[in-house]
Amino acid sequence: GIDPEGCDIVLDGEARRIVFAGPVTTPAEARKELVRLVAEARARR
């Protein structure tokens, strides 16, 4: 699920909470934050 503070993901029965940098209140803000998190994760590779 997703809420203004973050989202929960489940893979192989394990749940994880991904916390956003700040609250999101619109779908566009949520997308922007998810894109930012993906870019951050890719930079760590």
N, CA, C and O atoms as a Maestro MAE file, in Angstrom:
{
 s_m_m2io_version
 :::
 2.0.0
}

f_m_ct {
 s_m_title
 :::
 protein
 m_atom[180] {
  # First column is atom index #
  i_m_mmod_type
  r_m_x_coord
  r_m_y_coord
  r_m_z_coord
  i_m_residue_number
  s_m_chain_name
  s_m_pdb_residue_name
  s_m_pdb_atom_name
  i_m_atomic_number
  :::
  1 25 0.808 -1.178 0.000 1 A "GLY " " N  " 7
  2 3 0.000 0.000 0.000 1 A "GLY " " CA " 6
  3 2 0.857 1.249 0.000 1 A "GLY " " C  " 6
  4 15 2.068 1.191 0.211 1 A "GLY " " O  " 8
  5 25 0.232 2.345 -0.232 2 A "ILE " " N  " 7
  6 3 0.933 3.630 -0.268 2 A "ILE " " CA " 6
  7 2 0.124 4.664 0.511 2 A "ILE " " C  " 6
  8 15 -1.106 4.681 0.462 2 A "ILE " " O  " 8
  9 25 0.836 5.517 1.225 3 A "ASP " " N  " 7
  10 3 0.206 6.606 1.963 3 A "ASP " " CA " 6
  11 2 1.133 7.818 1.875 3 A "ASP " " C  " 6
  12 15 2.203 7.716 1.276 3 A "ASP " " O  " 8
  13 25 0.759 8.950 2.449 4 A "PRO " " N  " 7
  14 3 1.588 10.154 2.302 4 A "PRO " " CA " 6
  15 2 3.022 10.023 2.826 4 A "PRO " " C  " 6
  16 15 3.907 10.749 2.371 4 A "PRO " " O  " 8
  17 25 3.263 9.124 3.759 5 A "GLU " " N  " 7
  18 3 4.596 8.995 4.350 5 A "GLU " " CA " 6
  19 2 5.483 7.963 3.671 5 A "GLU " " C  " 6
  20 15 6.702 7.997 3.840 5 A "GLU " " O  " 8
  21 25 4.896 7.043 2.906 6 A "GLY " " N  " 7
  22 3 5.708 6.011 2.274 6 A "GLY " " CA " 6
  23 2 4.863 4.917 1.665 6 A "GLY " " C  " 6
  24 15 3.656 5.071 1.478 6 A "GLY " " O  " 8
  25 25 5.520 3.799 1.356 7 A "CYS " " N  " 7
  26 3 4.789 2.675 0.772 7 A "CYS " " CA " 6
  27 2 5.333 1.366 1.332 7 A "CYS " " C  " 6
  28 15 6.465 1.291 1.810 7 A "CYS " " O  " 8
  29 25 4.505 0.355 1.260 8 A "ASP " " N  " 7
  30 3 4.865 -0.982 1.712 8 A "ASP " " CA " 6
  31 2 4.955 -1.880 0.491 8 A "ASP " " C  " 6
  32 15 4.087 -1.848 -0.381 8 A "ASP " " O  " 8
  33 25 6.012 -2.681 0.436 9 A "ILE " " N  " 7
  34 3 6.157 -3.639 -0.650 9 A "ILE " " CA " 6
  35 2 6.350 -5.023 -0.045 9 A "ILE " " C  " 6
  36 15 6.865 -5.163 1.064 9 A "ILE " " O  " 8
  37 25 5.934 -6.038 -0.784 10 A "VAL " " N  " 7
  38 3 6.069 -7.418 -0.328 10 A "VAL " " CA " 6
  39 2 6.701 -8.223 -1.453 10 A "VAL " " C  " 6
  40 15 6.272 -8.135 -2.603 10 A "VAL " " O  " 8
  41 25 7.724 -9.010 -1.120 11 A "LEU " " N  " 7
  42 3 8.370 -9.902 -2.070 11 A "LEU " " CA " 6
  43 2 8.658 -11.209 -1.362 11 A "LEU " " C  " 6
  44 15 9.300 -11.229 -0.312 11 A "LEU " " O  " 8
  45 25 8.187 -12.286 -1.933 12 A "ASP " " N  " 7
  46 3 8.388 -13.616 -1.348 12 A "ASP " " CA " 6
  47 2 7.951 -13.670 0.114 12 A "ASP " " C  " 6
  48 15 8.614 -14.296 0.941 12 A "ASP " " O  " 8
  49 25 6.848 -13.022 0.426 13 A "GLY " " N  " 7
  50 3 6.294 -13.059 1.765 13 A "GLY " " CA " 6
  51 2 6.947 -12.119 2.762 13 A "GLY " " C  " 6
  52 15 6.528 -12.063 3.918 13 A "GLY " " O  " 8
  53 25 7.964 -11.381 2.341 14 A "GLU " " N  " 7
  54 3 8.624 -10.424 3.232 14 A "GLU " " CA " 6
  55 2 8.164 -9.014 2.909 14 A "GLU " " C  " 6
  56 15 8.208 -8.586 1.756 14 A "GLU " " O  " 8
  57 25 7.723 -8.295 3.929 15 A "ALA " " N  " 7
  58 3 7.244 -6.921 3.744 15 A "ALA " " CA " 6
  59 2 8.326 -5.928 4.152 15 A "ALA " " C  " 6
  60 15 9.067 -6.148 5.111 15 A "ALA " " O  " 8
  61 25 8.398 -4.846 3.413 16 A "ARG " " N  " 7
  62 3 9.332 -3.760 3.722 16 A "ARG " " CA " 6
  63 2 8.599 -2.433 3.602 16 A "ARG " " C  " 6
  64 15 7.699 -2.279 2.777 16 A "ARG " " O  " 8
  65 25 8.992 -1.490 4.424 17 A "ARG " " N  " 7
  66 3 8.438 -0.136 4.386 17 A "ARG " " CA " 6
  67 2 9.470 0.774 3.734 17 A "ARG " " C  " 6
  68 15 10.630 0.797 4.146 17 A "ARG " " O  " 8
  69 25 9.055 1.515 2.726 18 A "ILE " " N  " 7
  70 3 9.906 2.509 2.088 18 A "ILE " " CA " 6
  71 2 9.365 3.871 2.512 18 A "ILE " " C  " 6
  72 15 8.230 4.225 2.193 18 A "ILE " " O  " 8
  73 25 10.179 4.623 3.226 19 A "VAL " " N  " 7
  74 3 9.758 5.919 3.756 19 A "VAL " " CA " 6
  75 2 10.149 7.007 2.763 19 A "VAL " " C  " 6
  76 15 11.286 7.043 2.293 19 A "VAL " " O  " 8
  77 25 9.215 7.886 2.447 20 A "PHE " " N  " 7
  78 3 9.476 8.989 1.540 20 A "PHE " " CA " 6
  79 2 10.249 10.086 2.267 20 A "PHE " " C  " 6
  80 15 10.204 10.182 3.493 20 A "PHE " " O  " 8
  81 25 10.962 10.914 1.493 21 A "ALA " " N  " 7
  82 3 11.740 12.024 2.058 21 A "ALA " " CA " 6
  83 2 10.830 13.052 2.724 21 A "ALA " " C  " 6
  84 15 11.225 13.713 3.684 21 A "ALA " " O  " 8
  85 25 9.623 13.180 2.211 22 A "GLY " " N  " 7
  86 3 8.633 14.100 2.765 22 A "GLY " " CA " 6
  87 2 7.258 13.616 2.371 22 A "GLY " " C  " 6
  88 15 7.142 12.739 1.514 22 A "GLY " " O  " 8
  89 25 6.218 14.154 2.962 23 A "PRO " " N  " 7
  90 3 4.876 13.683 2.640 23 A "PRO " " CA " 6
  91 2 4.489 13.979 1.186 23 A "PRO " " C  " 6
  92 15 4.832 15.026 0.638 23 A "PRO " " O  " 8
  93 25 3.774 13.042 0.582 24 A "VAL " " N  " 7
  94 3 3.232 13.228 -0.766 24 A "VAL " " CA " 6
  95 2 1.713 13.278 -0.651 24 A "VAL " " C  " 6
  96 15 1.113 12.524 0.115 24 A "VAL " " O  " 8
  97 25 1.105 14.164 -1.413 25 A "THR " " N  " 7
  98 3 -0.348 14.321 -1.299 25 A "THR " " CA " 6
  99 2 -1.089 14.132 -2.614 25 A "THR " " C  " 6
  100 15 -2.320 14.131 -2.641 25 A "THR " " O  " 8
  101 25 -0.344 13.971 -3.703 26 A "THR " " N  " 7
  102 3 -0.981 13.753 -5.000 26 A "THR " " CA " 6
  103 2 -0.299 12.589 -5.706 26 A "THR " " C  " 6
  104 15 0.837 12.250 -5.375 26 A "THR " " O  " 8
  105 25 -0.967 11.978 -6.663 27 A "PRO " " N  " 7
  106 3 -0.312 10.920 -7.444 27 A "PRO " " CA " 6
  107 2 0.966 11.412 -8.134 27 A "PRO " " C  " 6
  108 15 1.942 10.668 -8.227 27 A "PRO " " O  " 8
  109 25 0.964 12.639 -8.611 28 A "ALA " " N  " 7
  110 3 2.160 13.181 -9.272 28 A "ALA " " CA " 6
  111 2 3.329 13.290 -8.295 28 A "ALA " " C  " 6
  112 15 4.466 12.986 -8.654 28 A "ALA " " O  " 8
  113 25 3.059 13.719 -7.073 29 A "GLU " " N  " 7
  114 3 4.115 13.798 -6.056 29 A "GLU " " CA " 6
  115 2 4.623 12.406 -5.702 29 A "GLU " " C  " 6
  116 15 5.825 12.213 -5.520 29 A "GLU " " O  " 8
  117 25 3.722 11.442 -5.604 30 A "ALA " " N  " 7
  118 3 4.123 10.068 -5.297 30 A "ALA " " CA " 6
  119 2 5.019 9.524 -6.402 30 A "ALA " " C  " 6
  120 15 6.044 8.901 -6.124 30 A "ALA " " O  " 8
  121 25 4.636 9.757 -7.649 31 A "ARG " " N  " 7
  122 3 5.446 9.291 -8.778 31 A "ARG " " CA " 6
  123 2 6.829 9.937 -8.741 31 A "ARG " " C  " 6
  124 15 7.840 9.259 -8.925 31 A "ARG " " O  " 8
  125 25 6.871 11.234 -8.506 32 A "LYS " " N  " 7
  126 3 8.149 11.951 -8.444 32 A "LYS " " CA " 6
  127 2 9.048 11.359 -7.361 32 A "LYS " " C  " 6
  128 15 10.245 11.174 -7.580 32 A "LYS " " O  " 8
  129 25 8.483 11.068 -6.210 33 A "GLU " " N  " 7
  130 3 9.267 10.501 -5.109 33 A "GLU " " CA " 6
  131 2 9.736 9.090 -5.439 33 A "GLU " " C  " 6
  132 15 10.875 8.736 -5.135 33 A "GLU " " O  " 8
  133 25 8.884 8.283 -6.052 34 A "LEU " " N  " 7
  134 3 9.291 6.928 -6.431 34 A "LEU " " CA " 6
  135 2 10.395 6.960 -7.484 34 A "LEU " " C  " 6
  136 15 11.330 6.162 -7.420 34 A "LEU " " O  " 8
  137 25 10.298 7.865 -8.442 35 A "VAL " " N  " 7
  138 3 11.356 8.019 -9.447 35 A "VAL " " CA " 6
  139 2 12.657 8.429 -8.767 35 A "VAL " " C  " 6
  140 15 13.725 7.934 -9.124 35 A "VAL " " O  " 8
  141 25 12.577 9.328 -7.793 36 A "ARG " " N  " 7
  142 3 13.773 9.756 -7.053 36 A "ARG " " CA " 6
  143 2 14.407 8.590 -6.310 36 A "ARG " " C  " 6
  144 15 15.629 8.437 -6.309 36 A "ARG " " O  " 8
  145 25 13.576 7.768 -5.679 37 A "LEU " " N  " 7
  146 3 14.086 6.613 -4.938 37 A "LEU " " CA " 6
  147 2 14.752 5.602 -5.866 37 A "LEU " " C  " 6
  148 15 15.776 5.019 -5.511 37 A "LEU " " O  " 8
  149 25 14.184 5.390 -7.046 38 A "VAL " " N  " 7
  150 3 14.797 4.482 -8.024 38 A "VAL " " CA " 6
  151 2 16.158 5.016 -8.454 38 A "VAL " " C  " 6
  152 15 17.128 4.261 -8.516 38 A "VAL " " O  " 8
  153 25 16.238 6.304 -8.749 39 A "ALA " " N  " 7
  154 3 17.512 6.902 -9.148 39 A "ALA " " CA " 6
  155 2 18.548 6.762 -8.037 39 A "ALA " " C  " 6
  156 15 19.715 6.473 -8.302 39 A "ALA " " O  " 8
  157 25 18.124 6.965 -6.807 40 A "GLU " " N  " 7
  158 3 19.027 6.816 -5.658 40 A "GLU " " CA " 6
  159 2 19.523 5.376 -5.546 40 A "GLU " " C  " 6
  160 15 20.709 5.144 -5.313 40 A "GLU " " O  " 8
  161 25 18.632 4.423 -5.707 41 A "ALA " " N  " 7
  162 3 19.014 3.010 -5.621 41 A "ALA " " CA " 6
  163 2 19.976 2.635 -6.745 41 A "ALA " " C  " 6
  164 15 20.943 1.908 -6.518 41 A "ALA " " O  " 8
  165 25 19.718 3.120 -7.940 42 A "ARG " " N  " 7
  166 3 20.605 2.817 -9.078 42 A "ARG " " CA " 6
  167 2 21.981 3.429 -8.881 42 A "ARG " " C  " 6
  168 15 22.979 2.842 -9.300 42 A "ARG " " O  " 8
  169 25 22.057 4.584 -8.260 43 A "ALA " " N  " 7
  170 3 23.342 5.246 -8.026 43 A "ALA " " CA " 6
  171 2 24.195 4.473 -7.028 43 A "ALA " " C  " 6
  172 15 25.421 4.585 -7.040 43 A "ALA " " O  " 8
  173 25 23.561 3.697 -6.173 44 A "ARG " " N  " 7
  174 3 24.295 2.917 -5.156 44 A "ARG " " CA " 6
  175 2 24.918 1.653 -5.725 44 A "ARG " " C  " 6
  176 15 25.781 1.047 -5.089 44 A "ARG " " O  " 8
  177 25 24.491 1.250 -6.911 45 A "ARG " " N  " 7
  178 3 25.000 -0.008 -7.489 45 A "ARG " " CA " 6
  179 2 26.464 0.041 -7.747 45 A "ARG " " C  " 6
  180 15 27.040 -0.934 -8.229 45 A "ARG " " O  " 8
  :::
 }
 m_bond[179] {
  # First column is bond index #
  i_m_from
  i_m_to
  i_m_order
  :::
  1 1 2 1
  2 2 3 1
  3 3 4 2
  4 3 5 1
  5 5 6 1
  6 6 7 1
  7 7 8 2
  8 7 9 1
  9 9 10 1
  10 10 11 1
  11 11 12 2
  12 11 13 1
  13 13 14 1
  14 14 15 1
  15 15 16 2
  16 15 17 1
  17 17 18 1
  18 18 19 1
  19 19 20 2
  20 19 21 1
  21 21 22 1
  22 22 23 1
  23 23 24 2
  24 23 25 1
  25 25 26 1
  26 26 27 1
  27 27 28 2
  28 27 29 1
  29 29 30 1
  30 30 31 1
  31 31 32 2
  32 31 33 1
  33 33 34 1
  34 34 35 1
  35 35 36 2
  36 35 37 1
  37 37 38 1
  38 38 39 1
  39 39 40 2
  40 39 41 1
  41 41 42 1
  42 42 43 1
  43 43 44 2
  44 43 45 1
  45 45 46 1
  46 46 47 1
  47 47 48 2
  48 47 49 1
  49 49 50 1
  50 50 51 1
  51 51 52 2
  52 51 53 1
  53 53 54 1
  54 54 55 1
  55 55 56 2
  56 55 57 1
  57 57 58 1
  58 58 59 1
  59 59 60 2
  60 59 61 1
  61 61 62 1
  62 62 63 1
  63 63 64 2
  64 63 65 1
  65 65 66 1
  66 66 67 1
  67 67 68 2
  68 67 69 1
  69 69 70 1
  70 70 71 1
  71 71 72 2
  72 71 73 1
  73 73 74 1
  74 74 75 1
  75 75 76 2
  76 75 77 1
  77 77 78 1
  78 78 79 1
  79 79 80 2
  80 79 81 1
  81 81 82 1
  82 82 83 1
  83 83 84 2
  84 83 85 1
  85 85 86 1
  86 86 87 1
  87 87 88 2
  88 87 89 1
  89 89 90 1
  90 90 91 1
  91 91 92 2
  92 91 93 1
  93 93 94 1
  94 94 95 1
  95 95 96 2
  96 95 97 1
  97 97 98 1
  98 98 99 1
  99 99 100 2
  100 99 101 1
  101 101 102 1
  102 102 103 1
  103 103 104 2
  104 103 105 1
  105 105 106 1
  106 106 107 1
  107 107 108 2
  108 107 109 1
  109 109 110 1
  110 110 111 1
  111 111 112 2
  112 111 113 1
  113 113 114 1
  114 114 115 1
  115 115 116 2
  116 115 117 1
  117 117 118 1
  118 118 119 1
  119 119 120 2
  120 119 121 1
  121 121 122 1
  122 122 123 1
  123 123 124 2
  124 123 125 1
  125 125 126 1
  126 126 127 1
  127 127 128 2
  128 127 129 1
  129 129 130 1
  130 130 131 1
  131 131 132 2
  132 131 133 1
  133 133 134 1
  134 134 135 1
  135 135 136 2
  136 135 137 1
  137 137 138 1
  138 138 139 1
  139 139 140 2
  140 139 141 1
  141 141 142 1
  142 142 143 1
  143 143 144 2
  144 143 145 1
  145 145 146 1
  146 146 147 1
  147 147 148 2
  148 147 149 1
  149 149 150 1
  150 150 151 1
  151 151 152 2
  152 151 153 1
  153 153 154 1
  154 154 155 1
  155 155 156 2
  156 155 157 1
  157 157 158 1
  158 158 159 1
  159 159 160 2
  160 159 161 1
  161 161 162 1
  162 162 163 1
  163 163 164 2
  164 163 165 1
  165 165 166 1
  166 166 167 1
  167 167 168 2
  168 167 169 1
  169 169 170 1
  170 170 171 1
  171 171 172 2
  172 171 173 1
  173 173 174 1
  174 174 175 1
  175 175 176 2
  176 175 177 1
  177 177 178 1
  178 178 179 1
  179 179 180 2
  :::
 }
}
